[in-house]
Amino acid sequence: MRDYLFTVNKENAFDLQKKFNLNDFDTDYLYRNFWPIIVLTDISTNEFQNLLLKEKKAFISKRKKFVFKIFKRDYLDYLIYELNNYLDNINKGKTKVYDKIDETYFHWFKLKLDIKSYTLLLSKKDITDLEIYFIDLLNIIEVFISENETLPPQQTEKPKSEQEAPQTFDELFYNIELVQPSIDILKEIEPPLIDTDYNYIGKLKGIICVWIDELQRQGIVKHYSDRKIFASLIPQKIKRFSIDESMFGKYQSKAENNYRTDIKTKVSKIKLSQNSH
């Protein structure tokens, strides 16, 4: 799974010099002080989640059964360690931006395995977005682990994408009592996405993708790799609305930047209310 997120040492200091038009001083400094040089890919959290399910399916297809202990060791353990290592650096203020060129941040890290050099991480995300992204990835992994670690080794349960697809919007939810308050979020955001009669009145459909994603992250809505499920069932509740399934696999930048925090807060309140009962 790590290879989906990070491209490691495919570019050296001299490659970066050509790519970003670095001067000789910066090139030499990068050459002497930074190794590994890592480029963060641009896959979204939704895409990562789908890739995780895809790898599970491939494991079952090849091994004829799913042994979670082995899958976790080979696919997730080092990635979990690495993401936590980055977050530990950020939390302790051990990272800084060496430079920013053409919207690319040159993040300087001192990770546990960095003995005589530093890690250089190139990303379009600033340090705050980077932290949020890594936390979200760990949350996805945590949910995946919690859903799979209790399965016995001999069980060859099909991934959710192969199980019987839900027929109603309510079936997307673990707890049917949370359906209504979850939909009401779309009336409470500013500007609202639906009116009091549940007609779609919004202009940015990407908000729906962020809404569903946040409900999944907080364990309210189930995970399905087949995006058609969400595209077909959401209009059951939201009138005069349609959405292309491909939107659920893309990073909705405007919706993320303007609505993620508000939606996350509102979903957290629903989750808190559920836990208090």
Short mmCIF file of C-alpha atoms in Angstrom, two decimals:
data_model
loop_
_atom_site.label_atom_id
_atom_site.label_comp_id
_atom_site.label_asym_id
_atom_site.label_seq_id
_atom_site.Cartn_x
_atom_site.Cartn_y
_atom_site.Cartn_z
CA MET A 1 0.00 0.00 0.00
CA ARG A 2 2.94 2.27 0.63
CA ASP A 3 3.84 2.34 -3.06
CA TYR A 4 0.45 3.83 -3.87
CA LEU A 5 1.25 6.85 -1.68
CA PHE A 6 4.99 7.39 -1.98
CA THR A 7 7.46 7.37 -4.85
CA VAL A 8 10.81 6.76 -3.17
CA ASN A 9 14.22 7.71 -4.57
CA LYS A 10 13.08 7.82 -8.19
CA GLU A 11 14.49 11.36 -8.37
CA ASN A 12 17.81 12.59 -7.00
CA ALA A 13 19.04 16.13 -6.38
CA PHE A 14 20.16 16.56 -9.97
CA ASP A 15 16.79 15.44 -11.30
CA LEU A 16 15.17 18.03 -9.05
CA GLN A 17 17.58 20.67 -10.33
CA LYS A 18 16.32 20.12 -13.88
CA LYS A 19 12.70 19.80 -12.87
CA PHE A 20 12.55 22.89 -10.64
CA ASN A 21 15.39 24.92 -12.12
CA LEU A 22 17.40 24.85 -8.89
CA ASN A 23 20.68 26.71 -8.60
CA ASP A 24 23.94 24.84 -7.98
CA PHE A 25 24.04 25.74 -4.28
CA ASP A 26 20.59 24.30 -3.54
CA THR A 27 21.30 21.25 -5.67
CA ASP A 28 24.52 20.54 -3.82
CA TYR A 29 22.83 21.08 -0.45
CA LEU A 30 20.05 18.65 -1.31
CA TYR A 31 22.60 16.14 -2.59
CA ARG A 32 24.66 16.25 0.60
CA ASN A 33 21.86 16.33 3.17
CA PHE A 34 18.70 14.59 1.92
CA TRP A 35 18.17 10.90 1.35
CA PRO A 36 15.65 9.46 0.79
CA ILE A 37 13.86 11.84 -1.56
CA ILE A 38 10.16 10.99 -1.55
CA VAL A 39 7.36 12.30 -3.75
CA LEU A 40 3.83 12.09 -2.36
CA THR A 41 1.37 10.88 -4.99
CA ASP A 42 -1.93 12.68 -5.49
CA ILE A 43 -4.37 9.85 -4.80
CA SER A 44 -7.36 10.82 -2.69
CA THR A 45 -8.40 9.13 0.52
CA ASN A 46 -11.35 7.59 -1.34
CA GLU A 47 -8.99 6.14 -3.93
CA PHE A 48 -6.72 4.77 -1.19
CA GLN A 49 -9.70 3.14 0.48
CA ASN A 50 -10.74 1.49 -2.78
CA LEU A 51 -7.17 0.31 -3.42
CA LEU A 52 -7.09 -1.27 0.02
CA LEU A 53 -10.21 -3.28 -0.79
CA LYS A 54 -8.74 -4.13 -4.20
CA GLU A 55 -5.57 -5.53 -2.59
CA LYS A 56 -7.66 -7.59 -0.17
CA LYS A 57 -9.62 -9.03 -3.09
CA ALA A 58 -6.37 -9.84 -4.94
CA PHE A 59 -4.98 -11.54 -1.83
CA ILE A 60 -8.07 -13.75 -1.56
CA SER A 61 -7.97 -14.53 -5.28
CA LYS A 62 -4.33 -15.65 -5.08
CA ARG A 63 -4.33 -17.39 -1.67
CA LYS A 64 -7.92 -18.72 -1.78
CA LYS A 65 -8.52 -17.33 1.69
CA PHE A 66 -7.91 -14.16 3.65
CA VAL A 67 -5.40 -14.37 6.51
CA PHE A 68 -5.59 -10.93 8.05
CA LYS A 69 -2.45 -11.28 10.18
CA ILE A 70 -0.34 -11.84 7.07
CA PHE A 71 -2.09 -9.14 5.05
CA LYS A 72 -1.59 -6.59 7.80
CA ARG A 73 2.07 -7.48 8.20
CA ASP A 74 2.87 -7.33 4.48
CA TYR A 75 0.66 -4.44 3.40
CA LEU A 76 -0.01 -2.18 6.37
CA ASP A 77 2.39 -2.44 9.30
CA TYR A 78 5.27 -0.45 7.81
CA LEU A 79 2.92 2.13 6.32
CA ILE A 80 1.29 2.65 9.72
CA TYR A 81 4.74 3.05 11.27
CA GLU A 82 5.81 5.51 8.57
CA LEU A 83 2.67 7.68 8.74
CA ASN A 84 2.93 7.85 12.54
CA ASN A 85 6.59 8.78 12.19
CA TYR A 86 5.71 11.73 9.96
CA LEU A 87 2.95 12.83 12.33
CA ASP A 88 5.29 12.56 15.32
CA ASN A 89 7.74 14.87 13.53
CA ILE A 90 4.98 17.36 12.80
CA ASN A 91 3.60 17.28 16.35
CA LYS A 92 7.05 17.83 17.85
CA GLY A 93 7.92 20.63 15.44
CA LYS A 94 10.79 18.67 13.90
CA THR A 95 9.82 19.45 10.34
CA LYS A 96 10.09 22.57 8.21
CA VAL A 97 9.67 23.67 4.63
CA TYR A 98 13.04 23.88 2.91
CA ASP A 99 11.51 25.57 -0.13
CA LYS A 100 8.36 25.96 -2.19
CA ILE A 101 8.66 25.95 -5.96
CA ASP A 102 5.83 25.80 -8.52
CA GLU A 103 3.27 24.97 -5.79
CA THR A 104 5.43 22.07 -4.60
CA TYR A 105 6.54 22.07 -0.96
CA PHE A 106 9.97 20.68 -0.09
CA HIS A 107 9.22 19.25 3.35
CA TRP A 108 12.23 18.57 5.58
CA PHE A 109 11.81 15.65 8.02
CA LYS A 110 14.10 13.99 10.54
CA LEU A 111 12.61 10.52 10.87
CA LYS A 112 13.70 7.73 13.21
CA LEU A 113 15.58 5.92 10.45
CA ASP A 114 17.41 9.08 9.35
CA ILE A 115 20.86 8.68 10.87
CA LYS A 116 23.25 10.75 8.74
CA SER A 117 20.74 12.51 6.50
CA TYR A 118 17.22 13.94 6.37
CA THR A 119 14.10 12.86 4.52
CA LEU A 120 12.89 15.22 1.79
CA LEU A 121 9.18 14.87 1.04
CA LEU A 122 7.81 16.68 -2.02
CA SER A 123 4.10 17.43 -2.01
CA LYS A 124 1.50 19.92 -3.22
CA LYS A 125 0.14 19.93 0.34
CA ASP A 126 1.32 22.38 2.98
CA ILE A 127 2.19 21.02 6.41
CA THR A 128 -1.36 21.33 7.79
CA ASP A 129 -2.97 19.60 4.80
CA LEU A 130 -0.24 16.97 4.98
CA GLU A 131 -1.04 16.30 8.62
CA ILE A 132 -4.78 16.05 7.92
CA TYR A 133 -4.13 13.71 4.97
CA PHE A 134 -1.94 11.36 7.01
CA ILE A 135 -4.46 11.30 9.87
CA ASP A 136 -7.26 10.50 7.43
CA LEU A 137 -5.22 7.66 5.92
CA LEU A 138 -4.59 6.19 9.36
CA ASN A 139 -8.30 6.44 10.14
CA ILE A 140 -9.13 4.49 6.98
CA ILE A 141 -6.57 1.84 7.90
CA GLU A 142 -7.91 1.69 11.46
CA VAL A 143 -11.47 1.08 10.21
CA PHE A 144 -10.20 -1.59 7.80
CA ILE A 145 -8.33 -3.33 10.61
CA SER A 146 -11.31 -3.24 12.96
CA GLU A 147 -13.54 -4.74 10.27
CA ASN A 148 -11.13 -7.55 9.40
CA GLU A 149 -9.00 -8.53 12.38
CA THR A 150 -11.75 -10.61 14.02
CA LEU A 151 -12.33 -12.79 10.95
CA PRO A 152 -10.92 -16.33 11.46
CA PRO A 153 -8.10 -17.31 9.02
CA GLN A 154 -10.20 -19.98 7.32
CA GLN A 155 -12.99 -17.55 6.51
CA THR A 156 -13.01 -16.46 2.90
CA GLU A 157 -15.63 -13.78 3.19
CA LYS A 158 -16.03 -11.81 0.01
CA PRO A 159 -15.09 -8.14 0.09
CA LYS A 160 -18.02 -5.79 0.56
CA SER A 161 -17.90 -4.94 -3.12
CA GLU A 162 -18.87 -8.57 -3.87
CA GLN A 163 -21.49 -8.96 -1.18
CA GLU A 164 -25.15 -8.38 -1.94
CA ALA A 165 -25.50 -4.72 -2.79
CA PRO A 166 -27.82 -2.60 -0.63
CA GLN A 167 -31.16 -1.79 -2.22
CA THR A 168 -32.08 1.27 -0.18
CA PHE A 169 -30.26 4.34 1.08
CA ASP A 170 -30.94 3.34 4.70
CA GLU A 171 -29.01 0.10 4.19
CA LEU A 172 -25.83 2.13 3.72
CA PHE A 173 -25.89 2.91 7.44
CA TYR A 174 -24.74 0.73 10.32
CA ASN A 175 -27.41 2.31 12.52
CA ILE A 176 -30.67 3.29 10.83
CA GLU A 177 -31.38 5.85 13.57
CA LEU A 178 -28.52 7.97 12.22
CA VAL A 179 -29.96 8.26 8.70
CA GLN A 180 -32.13 11.29 9.37
CA PRO A 181 -29.61 13.37 11.37
CA SER A 182 -26.98 12.61 8.72
CA ILE A 183 -29.22 13.89 5.93
CA ASP A 184 -30.13 16.94 7.99
CA ILE A 185 -26.48 18.00 7.84
CA LEU A 186 -27.08 18.93 4.21
CA LYS A 187 -29.79 21.36 5.36
CA GLU A 188 -27.59 22.86 8.07
CA ILE A 189 -24.47 23.75 6.07
CA GLU A 190 -24.18 27.21 4.53
CA PRO A 191 -25.44 27.55 1.92
CA PRO A 192 -27.73 24.51 2.37
CA LEU A 193 -27.60 21.70 -0.18
CA ILE A 194 -31.22 20.62 0.26
CA ASP A 195 -34.42 22.41 1.28
CA THR A 196 -36.94 21.33 3.92
CA ASP A 197 -38.62 19.01 1.40
CA TYR A 198 -35.26 17.37 0.58
CA ASN A 199 -35.02 18.87 -2.88
CA TYR A 200 -31.47 19.44 -4.07
CA ILE A 201 -30.81 23.19 -4.24
CA GLY A 202 -27.02 23.17 -4.21
CA LYS A 203 -24.52 24.03 -6.91
CA LEU A 204 -21.51 21.96 -5.81
CA LYS A 205 -22.11 18.21 -6.04
CA GLY A 206 -18.65 17.49 -4.67
CA ILE A 207 -20.02 18.32 -1.21
CA ILE A 208 -22.04 15.10 -1.38
CA CYS A 209 -18.80 13.16 -1.92
CA VAL A 210 -17.18 14.82 1.10
CA TRP A 211 -20.32 14.18 3.17
CA ILE A 212 -20.40 10.46 2.36
CA ASP A 213 -16.65 10.16 2.90
CA GLU A 214 -16.86 11.77 6.34
CA LEU A 215 -19.76 9.52 7.34
CA GLN A 216 -17.62 6.54 6.32
CA ARG A 217 -14.55 7.76 8.19
CA GLN A 218 -16.51 8.12 11.41
CA GLY A 219 -18.08 4.68 11.12
CA ILE A 220 -21.64 5.72 10.32
CA VAL A 221 -21.85 4.67 6.66
CA LYS A 222 -20.53 1.35 5.37
CA HIS A 223 -17.64 1.10 2.90
CA TYR A 224 -18.34 -0.06 -0.64
CA SER A 225 -15.77 -0.03 -3.43
CA ASP A 226 -18.51 0.08 -6.08
CA ARG A 227 -19.22 3.79 -6.48
CA LYS A 228 -22.42 3.06 -8.39
CA ILE A 229 -24.03 2.11 -5.09
CA PHE A 230 -23.80 5.64 -3.72
CA ALA A 231 -24.63 7.29 -7.05
CA SER A 232 -27.81 5.23 -7.36
CA LEU A 233 -29.06 5.28 -3.75
CA ILE A 234 -28.51 8.90 -2.71
CA PRO A 235 -31.27 10.16 -5.08
CA GLN A 236 -33.71 8.01 -3.08
CA LYS A 237 -33.42 10.57 -0.29
CA ILE A 238 -32.43 13.73 -2.15
CA LYS A 239 -34.99 14.75 -4.75
CA ARG A 240 -34.02 16.30 -8.08
CA PHE A 241 -30.47 15.09 -7.64
CA SER A 242 -28.15 12.93 -9.70
CA ILE A 243 -24.41 12.40 -9.58
CA ASP A 244 -21.88 10.57 -11.71
CA GLU A 245 -20.26 7.66 -9.91
CA SER A 246 -16.78 8.82 -10.97
CA MET A 247 -17.03 11.85 -8.69
CA PHE A 248 -16.66 9.62 -5.63
CA GLY A 249 -13.17 8.61 -6.73
CA LYS A 250 -11.87 12.13 -7.25
CA TYR A 251 -10.51 14.72 -4.84
CA GLN A 252 -13.16 17.46 -4.63
CA SER A 253 -10.84 20.34 -3.83
CA LYS A 254 -13.42 23.14 -3.55
CA ALA A 255 -15.75 21.05 -1.40
CA GLU A 256 -12.84 19.83 0.72
CA ASN A 257 -11.49 23.32 1.34
CA ASN A 258 -14.83 24.99 2.05
CA TYR A 259 -16.97 22.30 3.67
CA ARG A 260 -14.89 19.41 5.10
CA THR A 261 -14.32 21.01 8.51
CA ASP A 262 -17.98 21.97 8.99
CA ILE A 263 -19.25 18.56 7.87
CA LYS A 264 -16.70 16.78 10.05
CA THR A 265 -17.84 18.77 13.10
CA LYS A 266 -21.50 18.03 12.44
CA VAL A 267 -20.87 14.31 11.87
CA SER A 268 -18.82 14.18 15.08
CA LYS A 269 -21.79 15.58 17.01
CA ILE A 270 -24.01 12.84 15.60
CA LYS A 271 -21.42 10.23 16.54
CA LEU A 272 -21.11 11.70 20.03
CA SER A 273 -24.87 11.67 20.44
CA GLN A 274 -24.96 8.01 19.41
CA ASN A 275 -22.24 7.05 21.90
CA SER A 276 -24.01 8.86 24.75
CA HIS A 277 -27.14 6.73 24.40
#
